[in-house]
Coordinates of N, CA, C and O in Angstrom, one line a residue:
M1 N 0.6 -1.0 0.2 CA -0.5 -0.1 0.1 C 0.6 1.3 -0.2 O 0.6 2.1 -0.7
K2 N 2.0 1.7 0.4 CA 2.7 2.4 0.7 C 3.6 2.8 -0.6 O 3.2 4.1 -0.9
T3 N 3.4 1.6 -1.5 CA 4.3 2.0 -2.9 C 2.9 2.1 -3.5 O 3.3 3.2 -4.5
L4 N 2.3 2.1 -3.3 CA 0.9 2.4 -4.6 C 0.6 4.0 -4.3 O 0.4 5.0 -4.8
A5 N 0.7 4.4 -2.3 CA 0.5 5.4 -2.7 C 1.2 6.6 -3.1 O 1.3 7.4 -3.5
F6 N 2.9 5.9 -2.8 CA 3.8 6.9 -3.2 C 3.9 7.0 -4.9 O 3.9 8.1 -5.3
I7 N 3.3 6.4 -5.8 CA 3.4 6.1 -7.1 C 2.0 6.9 -7.3 O 2.2 8.3 -8.3
A8 N 0.7 7.1 -6.9 CA -0.4 7.9 -6.7 C 0.0 9.4 -6.6 O -0.4 10.3 -7.1
Y9 N 0.8 9.5 -5.4 CA 1.1 11.1 -5.2 C 2.2 11.7 -5.9 O 2.0 12.4 -6.2
K10 N 3.1 10.7 -6.4 CA 4.3 11.4 -7.0 C 4.0 11.0 -8.9 O 5.1 11.8 -9.6
Q11 N 2.8 10.9 -9.4 CA 2.8 10.6 -10.7 C 3.0 11.3 -11.5 O 2.0 12.6 -11.2
P12 N 3.1 11.5 -12.5 CA 4.2 9.9 -13.2 C 5.6 10.1 -12.6 O 6.3 11.1 -12.5
L13 N 5.8 8.9 -12.5 CA 7.2 8.7 -11.7 C 8.1 7.4 -12.5 O 7.8 6.5 -12.7
M14 N 9.2 7.8 -12.1 CA 9.9 6.7 -12.9 C 10.6 5.5 -11.9 O 10.5 5.9 -10.4
Q15 N 10.3 5.0 -12.3 CA 10.9 3.3 -11.6 C 12.2 3.6 -11.2 O 11.9 3.0 -9.9
S16 N 12.9 3.8 -11.7 CA 14.3 4.1 -10.8 C 13.8 4.8 -9.7 O 14.7 4.8 -8.9
N17 N 13.3 6.0 -9.6 CA 13.1 7.3 -8.4 C 12.4 6.2 -7.5 O 12.7 6.4 -6.0
L18 N 11.5 5.5 -7.8 CA 10.7 4.7 -6.9 C 11.7 3.9 -6.0 O 11.3 3.6 -4.7
V19 N 12.4 3.2 -6.8 CA 13.2 1.9 -6.1 C 14.3 2.8 -5.5 O 14.6 2.1 -4.5
K20 N 14.4 3.9 -5.6 CA 16.0 4.9 -4.5 C 14.8 5.3 -3.3 O 15.3 5.0 -2.2
V21 N 13.7 5.5 -3.7 CA 13.1 5.3 -2.3 C 12.5 4.5 -1.3 O 12.3 4.5 -0.1
R22 N 11.9 3.5 -2.2 CA 11.3 2.1 -1.5 C 12.2 1.2 -1.1 O 12.0 0.1 -0.7
S23 N 13.1 1.1 -2.1 CA 14.3 -0.1 -1.9 C 13.9 -1.0 -3.3 O 13.1 -1.3 -3.8
N24 N 14.5 -1.8 -3.3 CA 14.7 -3.1 -4.2 C 13.3 -3.9 -4.0 O 13.1 -4.8 -4.5
K25 N 12.7 -3.8 -2.5 CA 11.7 -4.7 -2.4 C 10.4 -4.1 -3.3 O 9.0 -4.8 -3.8
A26 N 10.8 -2.6 -4.0 CA 9.5 -2.1 -5.1 C 9.1 -3.3 -6.0 O 8.0 -3.2 -6.9
Y27 N 10.1 -3.6 -6.4 CA 10.3 -4.5 -7.9 C 9.0 -5.4 -7.1 O 8.1 -5.5 -8.3
D28 N 8.8 -6.1 -6.5 CA 8.0 -7.4 -6.2 C 6.6 -6.5 -6.2 O 5.5 -6.8 -6.0
H29 N 6.4 -5.4 -5.2 CA 5.5 -4.6 -5.4 C 5.0 -4.4 -6.7 O 3.5 -4.3 -6.6
L30 N 5.3 -3.7 -7.3 CA 5.4 -3.2 -8.5 C 4.3 -4.6 -9.6 O 3.7 -4.3 -10.2
K31 N 5.3 -5.7 -9.2 CA 5.1 -6.9 -10.1 C 3.3 -7.0 -9.5 O 2.5 -7.1 -10.4
I32 N 2.6 -7.1 -8.4 CA 1.9 -7.4 -7.9 C 0.9 -6.2 -8.2 O -0.5 -6.5 -8.6
L33 N 1.0 -5.0 -7.9 CA 0.4 -3.8 -8.4 C -0.1 -4.1 -10.0 O -1.5 -3.5 -10.2
E34 N 0.9 -4.4 -10.8 CA 0.3 -4.5 -12.3 C -0.5 -5.5 -12.4 O -1.2 -5.4 -13.1
E35 N -0.5 -7.0 -11.8 CA -1.1 -7.8 -12.0 C -2.4 -7.5 -11.3 O -3.7 -8.0 -12.0
K36 N -2.8 -6.7 -10.2 CA -4.0 -6.4 -10.0 C -4.5 -5.0 -10.8 O -5.8 -5.1 -10.5
G37 N -3.9 -4.6 -11.5 CA -4.4 -3.5 -12.8 C -4.4 -2.6 -11.9 O -5.2 -1.4 -12.5
F38 N -3.8 -1.9 -10.7 CA -3.5 -0.6 -10.3 C -2.6 0.3 -10.9 O -3.1 1.6 -10.7
V39 N -1.5 -0.1 -11.5 CA -0.4 0.8 -11.7 C -0.4 0.0 -13.4 O 0.0 -0.9 -13.7
S40 N 0.3 1.3 -13.9 CA 0.8 0.8 -15.4 C 2.2 1.5 -15.5 O 2.5 1.8 -15.3
K41 N 3.1 0.7 -16.3 CA 4.2 1.0 -16.5 C 4.6 1.4 -18.1 O 4.4 -0.1 -18.9
E42 N 5.2 2.1 -18.7 CA 5.9 2.3 -19.9 C 7.1 2.5 -20.0 O 7.8 3.3 -19.4
P43 N 7.9 1.8 -21.0 CA 9.2 2.5 -21.1 C 9.5 3.7 -21.5 O 9.2 4.5 -22.3
K44 N 10.6 4.0 -20.8 CA 11.2 5.4 -20.8 C 12.8 5.3 -20.5 O 13.1 5.0 -19.1
G45 N 13.5 5.0 -21.8 CA 15.2 4.4 -21.5 C 15.2 3.4 -20.8 O 14.9 2.7 -21.3
R46 N 16.3 3.4 -20.1 CA 16.4 2.4 -19.3 C 15.9 2.0 -18.2 O 15.5 0.8 -17.5
S47 N 14.8 2.9 -17.7 CA 13.6 2.7 -16.5 C 12.0 2.4 -17.3 O 11.7 2.4 -18.4
Y48 N 11.0 2.6 -16.5 CA 9.8 2.9 -16.8 C 9.1 3.8 -15.9 O 9.7 4.7 -15.2
M49 N 8.0 4.4 -17.0 CA 7.1 5.4 -16.5 C 6.2 4.9 -16.1 O 5.5 4.4 -16.5
L50 N 6.1 5.3 -14.6 CA 4.5 4.6 -14.1 C 3.6 6.0 -13.6 O 3.6 6.8 -13.1
R51 N 2.8 5.2 -13.8 CA 1.5 5.7 -13.5 C 0.3 4.9 -12.7 O 0.1 3.6 -13.1
T52 N -0.5 5.4 -12.5 CA -2.1 4.7 -11.7 C -2.8 4.7 -12.7 O -2.9 5.2 -13.8
T53 N -3.9 3.6 -12.9 CA -4.9 3.3 -13.9 C -6.3 3.5 -13.4 O -6.6 4.2 -12.6
K54 N -7.0 3.6 -14.6 CA -8.8 3.5 -14.2 C -8.8 3.1 -13.4 O -9.8 3.4 -12.4
K55 N -8.6 1.7 -12.8 CA -9.0 0.3 -12.0 C -8.7 1.6 -10.6 O -9.2 1.3 -9.5
F56 N -7.5 2.1 -10.3 CA -7.1 2.3 -9.2 C -8.3 3.5 -9.0 O -8.7 3.9 -7.7
V57 N -8.4 4.2 -10.0 CA -9.3 5.6 -9.6 C -10.9 5.3 -8.6 O -11.7 5.5 -8.5
E58 N -11.2 3.9 -10.1 CA -12.3 3.4 -9.7 C -12.7 2.7 -8.0 O -13.6 2.8 -7.7
Y59 N -11.4 2.1 -7.9 CA -11.8 1.7 -6.6 C -10.9 2.6 -5.1 O -11.9 2.5 -4.1
F60 N -10.5 3.5 -5.8 CA -10.0 4.4 -4.4 C -10.7 5.7 -4.1 O -10.7 6.4 -3.3
G61 N -11.7 6.1 -5.7 CA -11.8 7.2 -5.8 C -10.9 8.3 -6.0 O -10.0 8.5 -5.9
E62 N -11.8 9.3 -6.9 CA -10.8 10.3 -7.3 C -10.3 11.4 -6.3 O -9.2 11.9 -6.3
K63 N -10.9 11.2 -5.1 CA -10.5 12.5 -4.3 C -8.9 12.1 -3.7 O -8.5 12.7 -3.2
A64 N -8.9 10.8 -3.8 CA -7.4 9.9 -3.1 C -6.2 10.7 -4.1 O -5.1 11.1 -3.7
L65 N -6.7 11.5 -5.1 CA -5.7 11.8 -6.4 C -5.6 13.6 -6.0 O -4.7 13.9 -6.7
K66 N -6.2 13.8 -5.5 CA -6.6 15.2 -5.7 C -6.4 16.3 -4.2 O -6.2 17.2 -4.2
L67 N -6.2 15.2 -3.2 CA -6.0 15.8 -2.0 C -4.5 16.2 -1.8 O -3.6 15.9 -2.2
T68 N -4.2 17.5 -1.3 CA -2.7 17.8 -1.1 C -2.3 17.1 0.1 O -2.7 16.2 0.9
P69 N -0.8 17.4 0.6 CA -0.5 16.6 1.6 C -0.9 17.0 2.8 O -1.0 16.2 4.0
I70 N -1.3 18.5 3.2 CA -1.9 18.6 4.3 C -3.3 18.4 4.4 O -3.4 18.1 5.9
E71 N -4.3 18.3 3.9 CA -5.2 17.5 3.7 C -5.1 16.8 3.9 O -6.1 16.0 5.0
R72 N -4.2 15.3 3.8 CA -3.8 13.6 4.0 C -3.7 13.8 5.5 O -4.1 12.9 6.2
V73 N -2.9 15.0 6.0 CA -2.6 14.7 7.1 C -3.7 15.0 7.9 O -4.1 14.5 9.2
D74 N -4.5 16.1 7.6 CA -5.7 16.7 8.8 C -6.5 15.5 8.8 O -7.2 15.2 10.0
D75 N -7.0 14.6 7.3 CA -8.0 14.1 7.6 C -7.4 12.7 8.3 O -8.2 12.2 9.1
S76 N -6.2 12.2 8.7 CA -5.7 11.0 9.0 C -5.8 11.6 10.6 O -6.1 10.9 11.5
A77 N -5.6 12.9 11.1 CA -5.6 13.7 12.4 C -7.3 13.4 13.0 O -7.4 12.9 13.9
K78 N -8.1 13.7 12.2 CA -9.7 13.7 12.6 C -10.3 12.1 12.6 O -10.9 12.0 13.7
E79 N -9.6 10.9 11.9 CA -9.7 10.0 12.4 C -9.3 9.2 13.5 O -9.9 8.5 14.1
K80 N -8.3 9.8 14.0 CA -7.9 9.3 15.2 C -9.0 10.1 16.6 O -8.5 9.0 17.3
E81 N -9.4 10.7 16.2 CA -10.4 11.3 17.3 C -11.1 10.7 17.9 O -12.0 10.0 17.0

């Protein structure tokens, strides 16, 4: 979920940048996310460009892509109360 959230927040994102942040385990995460249809990747140089798919938006909602980091933090603080 953290890998998917990072891709959604930073998209479009180079796979090489994702691996720098999330470590080499991100390759396994990407394989699963691609199989489930939440992430698409297209070749770009030696790496891939990663983006979320329509299935991601249908499953998590469009609001997940439109929130700013501050709104995300505020919402999580409200849920804890």
